Coordinates of C-alpha atoms in Angstrom, one line a residue:
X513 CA -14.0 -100.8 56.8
X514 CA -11.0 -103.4 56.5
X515 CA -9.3 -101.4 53.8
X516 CA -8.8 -98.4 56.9
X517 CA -7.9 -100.5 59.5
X518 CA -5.2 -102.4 56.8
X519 CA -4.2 -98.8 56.8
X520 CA -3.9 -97.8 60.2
X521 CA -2.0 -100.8 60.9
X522 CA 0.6 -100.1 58.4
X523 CA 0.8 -96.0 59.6
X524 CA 1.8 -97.6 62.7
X525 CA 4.2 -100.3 62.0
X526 CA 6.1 -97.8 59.7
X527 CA 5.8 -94.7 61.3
X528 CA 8.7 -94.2 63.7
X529 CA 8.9 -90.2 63.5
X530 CA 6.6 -89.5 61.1
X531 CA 3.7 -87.9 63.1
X532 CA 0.2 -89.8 62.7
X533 CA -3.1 -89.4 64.6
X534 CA -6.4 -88.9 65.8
X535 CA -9.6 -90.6 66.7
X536 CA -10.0 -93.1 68.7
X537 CA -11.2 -93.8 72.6
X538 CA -11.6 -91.5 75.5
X539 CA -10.4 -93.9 78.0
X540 CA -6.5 -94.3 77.3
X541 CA -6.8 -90.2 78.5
X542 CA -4.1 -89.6 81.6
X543 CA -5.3 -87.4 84.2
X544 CA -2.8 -85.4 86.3
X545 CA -2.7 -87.3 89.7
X546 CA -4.7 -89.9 89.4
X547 CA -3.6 -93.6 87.6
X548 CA -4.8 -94.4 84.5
X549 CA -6.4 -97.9 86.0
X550 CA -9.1 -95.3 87.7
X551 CA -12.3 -95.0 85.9
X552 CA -13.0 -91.8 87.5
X553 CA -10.2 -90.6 85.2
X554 CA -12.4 -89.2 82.6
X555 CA -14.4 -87.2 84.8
X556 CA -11.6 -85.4 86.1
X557 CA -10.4 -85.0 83.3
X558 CA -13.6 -83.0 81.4
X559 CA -13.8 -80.7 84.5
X560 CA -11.4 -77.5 84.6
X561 CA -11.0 -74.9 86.9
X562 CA -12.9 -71.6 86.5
X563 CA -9.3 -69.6 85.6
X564 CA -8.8 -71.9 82.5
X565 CA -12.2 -71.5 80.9
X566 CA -11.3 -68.9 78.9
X567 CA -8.3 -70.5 77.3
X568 CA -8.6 -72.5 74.0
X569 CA -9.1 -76.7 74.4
X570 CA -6.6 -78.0 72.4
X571 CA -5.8 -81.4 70.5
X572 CA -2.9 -81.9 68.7
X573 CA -2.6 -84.6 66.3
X574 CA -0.1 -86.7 65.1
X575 CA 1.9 -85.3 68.5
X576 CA 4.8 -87.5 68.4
X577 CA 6.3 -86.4 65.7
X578 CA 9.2 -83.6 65.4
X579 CA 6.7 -80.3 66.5
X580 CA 4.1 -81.8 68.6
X581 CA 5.7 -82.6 72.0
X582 CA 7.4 -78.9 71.7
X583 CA 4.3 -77.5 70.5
X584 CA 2.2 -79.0 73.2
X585 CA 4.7 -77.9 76.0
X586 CA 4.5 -73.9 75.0
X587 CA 0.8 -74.1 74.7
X588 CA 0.6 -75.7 78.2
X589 CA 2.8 -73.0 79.4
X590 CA 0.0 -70.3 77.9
X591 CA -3.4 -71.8 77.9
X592 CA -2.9 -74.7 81.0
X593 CA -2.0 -78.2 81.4
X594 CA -4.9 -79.2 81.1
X595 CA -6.3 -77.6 77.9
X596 CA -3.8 -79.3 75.8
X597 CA -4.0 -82.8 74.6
X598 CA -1.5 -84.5 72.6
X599 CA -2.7 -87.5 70.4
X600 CA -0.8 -90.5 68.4
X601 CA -1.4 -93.9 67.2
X602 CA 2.3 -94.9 69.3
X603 CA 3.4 -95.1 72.4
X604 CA 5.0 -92.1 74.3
X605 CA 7.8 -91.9 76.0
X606 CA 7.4 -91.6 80.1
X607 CA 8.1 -88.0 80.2
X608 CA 5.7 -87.1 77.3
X609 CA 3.0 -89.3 79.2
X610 CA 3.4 -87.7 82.2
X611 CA 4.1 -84.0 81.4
X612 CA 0.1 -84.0 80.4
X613 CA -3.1 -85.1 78.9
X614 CA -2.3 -87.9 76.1
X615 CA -4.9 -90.2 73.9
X616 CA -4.2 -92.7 71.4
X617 CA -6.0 -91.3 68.5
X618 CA -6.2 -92.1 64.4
X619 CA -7.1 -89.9 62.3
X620 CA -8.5 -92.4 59.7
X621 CA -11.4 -93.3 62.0
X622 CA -13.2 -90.4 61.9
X623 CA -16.2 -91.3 64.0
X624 CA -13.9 -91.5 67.3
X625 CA -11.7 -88.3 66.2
X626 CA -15.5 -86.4 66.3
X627 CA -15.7 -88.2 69.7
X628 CA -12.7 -86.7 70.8
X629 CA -13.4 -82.8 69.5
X630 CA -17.2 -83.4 71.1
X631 CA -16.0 -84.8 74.1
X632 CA -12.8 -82.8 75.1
X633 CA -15.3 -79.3 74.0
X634 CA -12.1 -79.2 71.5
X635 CA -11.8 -75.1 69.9
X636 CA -8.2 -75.3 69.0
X637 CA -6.8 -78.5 66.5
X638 CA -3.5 -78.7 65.2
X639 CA -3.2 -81.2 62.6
X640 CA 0.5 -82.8 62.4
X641 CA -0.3 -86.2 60.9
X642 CA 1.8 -86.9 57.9
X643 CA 4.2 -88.7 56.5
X644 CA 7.4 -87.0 55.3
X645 CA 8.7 -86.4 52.2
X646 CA 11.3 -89.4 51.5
X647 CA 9.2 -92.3 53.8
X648 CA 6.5 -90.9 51.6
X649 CA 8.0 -91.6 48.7
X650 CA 8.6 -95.0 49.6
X651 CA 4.8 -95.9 50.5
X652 CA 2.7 -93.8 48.0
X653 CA -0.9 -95.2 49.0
X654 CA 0.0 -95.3 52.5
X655 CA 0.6 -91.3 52.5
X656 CA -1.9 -90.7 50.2
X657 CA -4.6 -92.1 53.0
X658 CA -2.5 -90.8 56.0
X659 CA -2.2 -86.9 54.0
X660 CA -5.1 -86.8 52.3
X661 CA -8.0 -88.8 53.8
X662 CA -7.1 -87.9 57.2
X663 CA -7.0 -84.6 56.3
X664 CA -10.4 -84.1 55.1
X665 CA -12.0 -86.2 58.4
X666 CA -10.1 -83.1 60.0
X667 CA -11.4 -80.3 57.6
X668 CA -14.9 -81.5 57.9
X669 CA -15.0 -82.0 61.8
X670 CA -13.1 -79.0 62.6
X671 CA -15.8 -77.2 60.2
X672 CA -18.9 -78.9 61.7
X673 CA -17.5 -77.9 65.5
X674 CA -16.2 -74.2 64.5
X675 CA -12.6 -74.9 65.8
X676 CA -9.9 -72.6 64.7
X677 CA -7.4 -75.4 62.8
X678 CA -3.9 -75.4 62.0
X679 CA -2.2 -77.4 59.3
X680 CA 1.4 -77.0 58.7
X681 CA 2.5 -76.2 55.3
X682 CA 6.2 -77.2 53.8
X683 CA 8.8 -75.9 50.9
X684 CA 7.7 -79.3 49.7
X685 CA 4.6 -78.0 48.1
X686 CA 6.7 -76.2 45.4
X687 CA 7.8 -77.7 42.4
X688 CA 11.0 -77.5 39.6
X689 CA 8.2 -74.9 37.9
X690 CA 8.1 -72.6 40.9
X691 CA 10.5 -69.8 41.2
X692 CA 13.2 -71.0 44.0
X693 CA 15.5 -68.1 44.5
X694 CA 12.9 -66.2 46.2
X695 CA 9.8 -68.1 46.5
X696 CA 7.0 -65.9 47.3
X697 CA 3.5 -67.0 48.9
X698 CA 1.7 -66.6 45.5
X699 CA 3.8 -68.4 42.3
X700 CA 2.9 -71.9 40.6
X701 CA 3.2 -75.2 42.7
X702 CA 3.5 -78.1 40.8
X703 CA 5.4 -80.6 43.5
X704 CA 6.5 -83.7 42.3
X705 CA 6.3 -85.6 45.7
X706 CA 3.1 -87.0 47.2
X707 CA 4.0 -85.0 49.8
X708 CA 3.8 -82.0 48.4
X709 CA 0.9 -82.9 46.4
X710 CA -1.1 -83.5 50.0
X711 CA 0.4 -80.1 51.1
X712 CA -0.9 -78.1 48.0
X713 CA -4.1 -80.1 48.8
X714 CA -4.4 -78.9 52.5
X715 CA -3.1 -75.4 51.2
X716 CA -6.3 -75.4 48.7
X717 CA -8.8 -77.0 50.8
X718 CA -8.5 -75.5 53.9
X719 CA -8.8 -72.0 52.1
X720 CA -11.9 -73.6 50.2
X721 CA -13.3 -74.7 53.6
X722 CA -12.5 -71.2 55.1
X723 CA -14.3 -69.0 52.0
X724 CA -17.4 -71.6 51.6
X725 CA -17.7 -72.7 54.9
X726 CA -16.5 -69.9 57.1
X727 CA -14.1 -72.4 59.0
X728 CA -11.0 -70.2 60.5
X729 CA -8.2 -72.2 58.4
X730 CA -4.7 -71.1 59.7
X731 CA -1.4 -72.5 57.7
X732 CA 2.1 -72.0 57.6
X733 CA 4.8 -73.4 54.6
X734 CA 7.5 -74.6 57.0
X735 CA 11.2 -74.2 56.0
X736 CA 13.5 -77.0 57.3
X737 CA 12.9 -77.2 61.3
X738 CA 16.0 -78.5 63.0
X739 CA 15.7 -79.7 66.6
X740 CA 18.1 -81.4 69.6
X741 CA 15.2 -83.2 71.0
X742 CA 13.9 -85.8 68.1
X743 CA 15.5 -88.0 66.1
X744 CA 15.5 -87.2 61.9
X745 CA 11.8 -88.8 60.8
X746 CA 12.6 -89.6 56.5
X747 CA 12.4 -85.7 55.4
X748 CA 15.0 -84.4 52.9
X749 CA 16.2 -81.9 55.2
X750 CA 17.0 -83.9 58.3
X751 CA 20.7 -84.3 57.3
X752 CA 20.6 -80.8 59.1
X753 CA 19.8 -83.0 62.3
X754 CA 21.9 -85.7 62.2
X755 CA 25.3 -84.2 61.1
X756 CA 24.7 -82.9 65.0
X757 CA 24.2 -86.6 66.6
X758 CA 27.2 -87.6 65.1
X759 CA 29.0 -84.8 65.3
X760 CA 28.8 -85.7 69.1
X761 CA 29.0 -89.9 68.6
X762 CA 31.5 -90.5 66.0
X763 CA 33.5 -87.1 64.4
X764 CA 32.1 -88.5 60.8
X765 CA 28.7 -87.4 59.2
X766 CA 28.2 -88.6 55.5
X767 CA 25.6 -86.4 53.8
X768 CA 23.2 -87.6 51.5
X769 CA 22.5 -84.0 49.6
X770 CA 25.3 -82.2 47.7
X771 CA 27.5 -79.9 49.5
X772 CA 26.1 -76.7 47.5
X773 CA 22.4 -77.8 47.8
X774 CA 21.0 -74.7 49.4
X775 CA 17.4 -74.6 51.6
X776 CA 15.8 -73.0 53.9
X777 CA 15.9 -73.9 57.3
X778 CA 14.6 -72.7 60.9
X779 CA 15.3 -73.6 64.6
X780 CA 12.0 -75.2 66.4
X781 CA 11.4 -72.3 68.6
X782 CA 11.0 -69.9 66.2
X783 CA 8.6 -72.5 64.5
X784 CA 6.9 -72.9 67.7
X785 CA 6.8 -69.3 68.0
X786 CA 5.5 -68.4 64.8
X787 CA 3.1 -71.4 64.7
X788 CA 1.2 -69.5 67.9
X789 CA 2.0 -66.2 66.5
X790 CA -0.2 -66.8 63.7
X791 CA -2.7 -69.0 65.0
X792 CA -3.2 -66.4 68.3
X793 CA -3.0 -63.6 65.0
X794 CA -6.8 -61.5 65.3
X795 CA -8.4 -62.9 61.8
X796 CA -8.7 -59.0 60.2
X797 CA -5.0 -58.6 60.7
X798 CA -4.5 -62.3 57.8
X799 CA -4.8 -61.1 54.4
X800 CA -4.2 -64.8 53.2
X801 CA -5.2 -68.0 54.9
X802 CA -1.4 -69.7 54.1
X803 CA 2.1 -68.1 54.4
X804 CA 5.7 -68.5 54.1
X805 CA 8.3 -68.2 57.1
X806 CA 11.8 -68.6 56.7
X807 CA 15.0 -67.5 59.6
X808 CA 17.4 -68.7 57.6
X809 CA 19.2 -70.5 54.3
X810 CA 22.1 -72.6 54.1
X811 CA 24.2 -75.2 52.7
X812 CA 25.1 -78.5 53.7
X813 CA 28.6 -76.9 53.0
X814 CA 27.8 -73.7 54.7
X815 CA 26.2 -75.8 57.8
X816 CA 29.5 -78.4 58.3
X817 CA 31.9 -75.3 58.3
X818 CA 29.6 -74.1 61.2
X819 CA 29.6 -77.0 63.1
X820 CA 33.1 -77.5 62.5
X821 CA 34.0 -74.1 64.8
X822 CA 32.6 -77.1 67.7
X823 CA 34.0 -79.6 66.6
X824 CA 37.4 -79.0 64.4
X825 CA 37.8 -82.8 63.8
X826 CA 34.3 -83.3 62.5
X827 CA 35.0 -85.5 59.2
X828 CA 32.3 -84.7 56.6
X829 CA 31.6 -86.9 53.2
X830 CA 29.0 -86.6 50.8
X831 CA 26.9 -89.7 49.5
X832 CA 24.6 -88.6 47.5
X833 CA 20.8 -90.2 47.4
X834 CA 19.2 -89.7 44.0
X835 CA 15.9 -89.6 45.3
X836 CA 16.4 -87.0 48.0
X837 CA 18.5 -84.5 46.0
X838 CA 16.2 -84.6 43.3
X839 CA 13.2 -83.9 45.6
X840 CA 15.8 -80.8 46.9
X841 CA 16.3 -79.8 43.7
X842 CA 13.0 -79.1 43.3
X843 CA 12.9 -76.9 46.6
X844 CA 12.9 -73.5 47.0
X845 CA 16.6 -72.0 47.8
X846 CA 14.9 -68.9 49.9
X847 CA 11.4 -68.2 51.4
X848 CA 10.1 -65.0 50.8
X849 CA 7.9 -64.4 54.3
X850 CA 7.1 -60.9 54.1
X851 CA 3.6 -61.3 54.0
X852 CA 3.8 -62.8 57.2
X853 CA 6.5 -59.9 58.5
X854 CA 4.1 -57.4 57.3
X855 CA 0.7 -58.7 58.3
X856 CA 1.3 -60.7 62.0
X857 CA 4.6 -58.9 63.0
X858 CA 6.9 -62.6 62.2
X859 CA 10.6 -62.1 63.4
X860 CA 12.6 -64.9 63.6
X861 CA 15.2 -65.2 66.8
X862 CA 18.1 -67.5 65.4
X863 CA 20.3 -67.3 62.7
X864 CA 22.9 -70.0 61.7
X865 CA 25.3 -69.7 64.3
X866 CA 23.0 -69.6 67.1
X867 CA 21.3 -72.5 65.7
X868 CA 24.1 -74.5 66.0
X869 CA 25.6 -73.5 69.1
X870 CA 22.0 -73.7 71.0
X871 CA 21.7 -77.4 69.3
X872 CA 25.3 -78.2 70.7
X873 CA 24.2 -77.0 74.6
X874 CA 20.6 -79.1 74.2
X875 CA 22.8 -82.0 73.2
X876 CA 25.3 -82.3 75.6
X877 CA 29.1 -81.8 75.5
X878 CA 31.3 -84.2 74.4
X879 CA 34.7 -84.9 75.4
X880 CA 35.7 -83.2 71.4
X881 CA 33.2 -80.1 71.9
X882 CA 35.1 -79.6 75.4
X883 CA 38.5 -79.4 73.9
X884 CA 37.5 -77.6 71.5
X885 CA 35.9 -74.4 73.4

């Protein structure tokens, strides 16, 4: 089919931090102690000990993106080195390829992403393939294959095999119609983003999948998720990234939202935590298949003044992209998760000014930071 390979070509020239994946060969699979150039590989790599056969097989796709590598190191931590495999279209870094099991993977060919699931005795997938809000934007028919045709090779496989699946929701699939200040689970999503349509999409057809086909659909409508450890991927919230990298590099950070744009946010381990929360969650305890989460809300205003108390001398100006503030605009202002508090026990662990201080220590100090503490 030329018109999917024309696509997976582009998903991989363009996608830097944008996560997308799944489906592809068994072979490029890395087995713990043994080089890659070994054939034997693959049979090492199907047989587990006797202590982890009780413990989900998982695939994660689009892993290279902001969640998976941090996802896939707390589920190794729980279920096993082994019973976690991280999957991409790029290459990854040395210390992702050799903290465990990696496999180039597409999620557009769907007859090797059922090779994977079948041969890996998959239970567990976590679908992170998508590109983000602004680079989706800019490539309409390229997200619109990546976020919706991958999606549904993943719906149907993960129906056919009877894995648990988890695909991760966003404030992006709210629209200007839907009440912002709080959103609650339930309300009217009109998103005028392709990617937020794709999200409402997933939202509606993994619930359709789960009440028709009986597949065990698990979703969470992700705040913001701020992390030291990846670069910003083209969302509209990864100004609260960068205004830490430089911060650190330069003392200036030009914003591209407007000083009082308010949006919820969330450090990645209390993502992290939540996403296996919910996912490890016993199915009577869910009284809905999709839920808001939220830690915190802030302002790019709010968020400067914070980082400021590190670094006094940060200089902060605003240039505002049109595109970007309108899609924040559009946003809500604060999550209401107390579904999720009420039915899976959700707490969140940081508030702003841990946030920041814990993304200053995972950064490094600089010689400003230093002075200034």
């Amino acid at each position: 089919m030329p018109i999917v390979r024309n696509v997976s070509r582009a998903v991989s020239q363009l996608l830097q931090s944008s996560a997308c994946g799944c489906g592809v060969s068994i072979v490029p699979v890395r087995c713990i102690g043994i080089s890659p150039r070994q054939v034997a590989c693959d049979a090492s790599f199907h047989s587990v000990s006797f202590s982890e056969s009780d413990h989900p097989r998982v695939l994660i796709t689009g892993g290279l993106g902001q969640l998976g590598v941090g996802l896939a190191k707390l589920l190794r931590k729980r279920f096993g080195k082994n019973n976690v495999i991280l999957s991409d279209i790029r290459k990854p870094a040395d210390n992702v390829f050799y903290s465990g099991p990696f496999i180039y993977s597409d999620i557009l060919d769907y007859k090797n992403l059922r090779e994977i699931v079948v041969n890996n005795r998959i239970t567990w997938l976590f679908h992170y393939s998508a590109l983000l809000s602004a680079v989706g934007e800019a490539n309409v028919p390229l997200a619109r294959a990546v976020n919706i045709t991958g999606l549904h090779n993943v719906l149907d496989i993960a129906a056919e095999h009877n894995l648990r699946l988890f695909v991760p929701s966003t404030i992006g699939a709210f629209g200007p119609t839907s009440p912002r200040d709080p959103t609650p689970d339930l309300c009217i999503q009109r998103p005028r983003t392709i990617y937020g349509v794709s999200k409402v999409h997933a939202e509606l057809m993994g619930e359709y999948y789960h009440y028709r086909y009986g597949l065990d659909f698990r979703c969470l409508r992700y705040p913001g998720i701020i992390s030291a450890d990846s670069q910003p991927g083209g969302g509209t919230t990864d100004y609260a990234v960068q205004i830490f990298h430089d911060a650190i590099k330069t003392g200036k950070f030009e914003c591209n939202l407007k000083p009082d744009t308010r949006l919820p946010m969330m450090y990645i381990d209390d993502c992290l935590k939540a996403t296996l929360e919910v996912m490890e969650a016993p199915a009577e305890a869910l009284s809905m298949r999709t839920y808001n989460i939220s830690a915190m809300s802030f302002t790019p205003e709010e968020l400067a003044q914070e980082v400021q108390k590190h670094v006094p001398e940060l200089q902060v100006t605003y240039s505002v992209d049109a595109v970007r503030q309108a899609i924040a605009d559009s946003w809500p202002m604060n999550f209401d998760d107390s579904n999720a508090r009420r039915d899976w026990g959700w707490k969140h662990d940081y508030d702003l000014p841990e946030l920041v201080s814990t993304m200053f220590s995972f950064l490094g100090s600089d010689s400003r930071i230093a002075q200034a503490n």
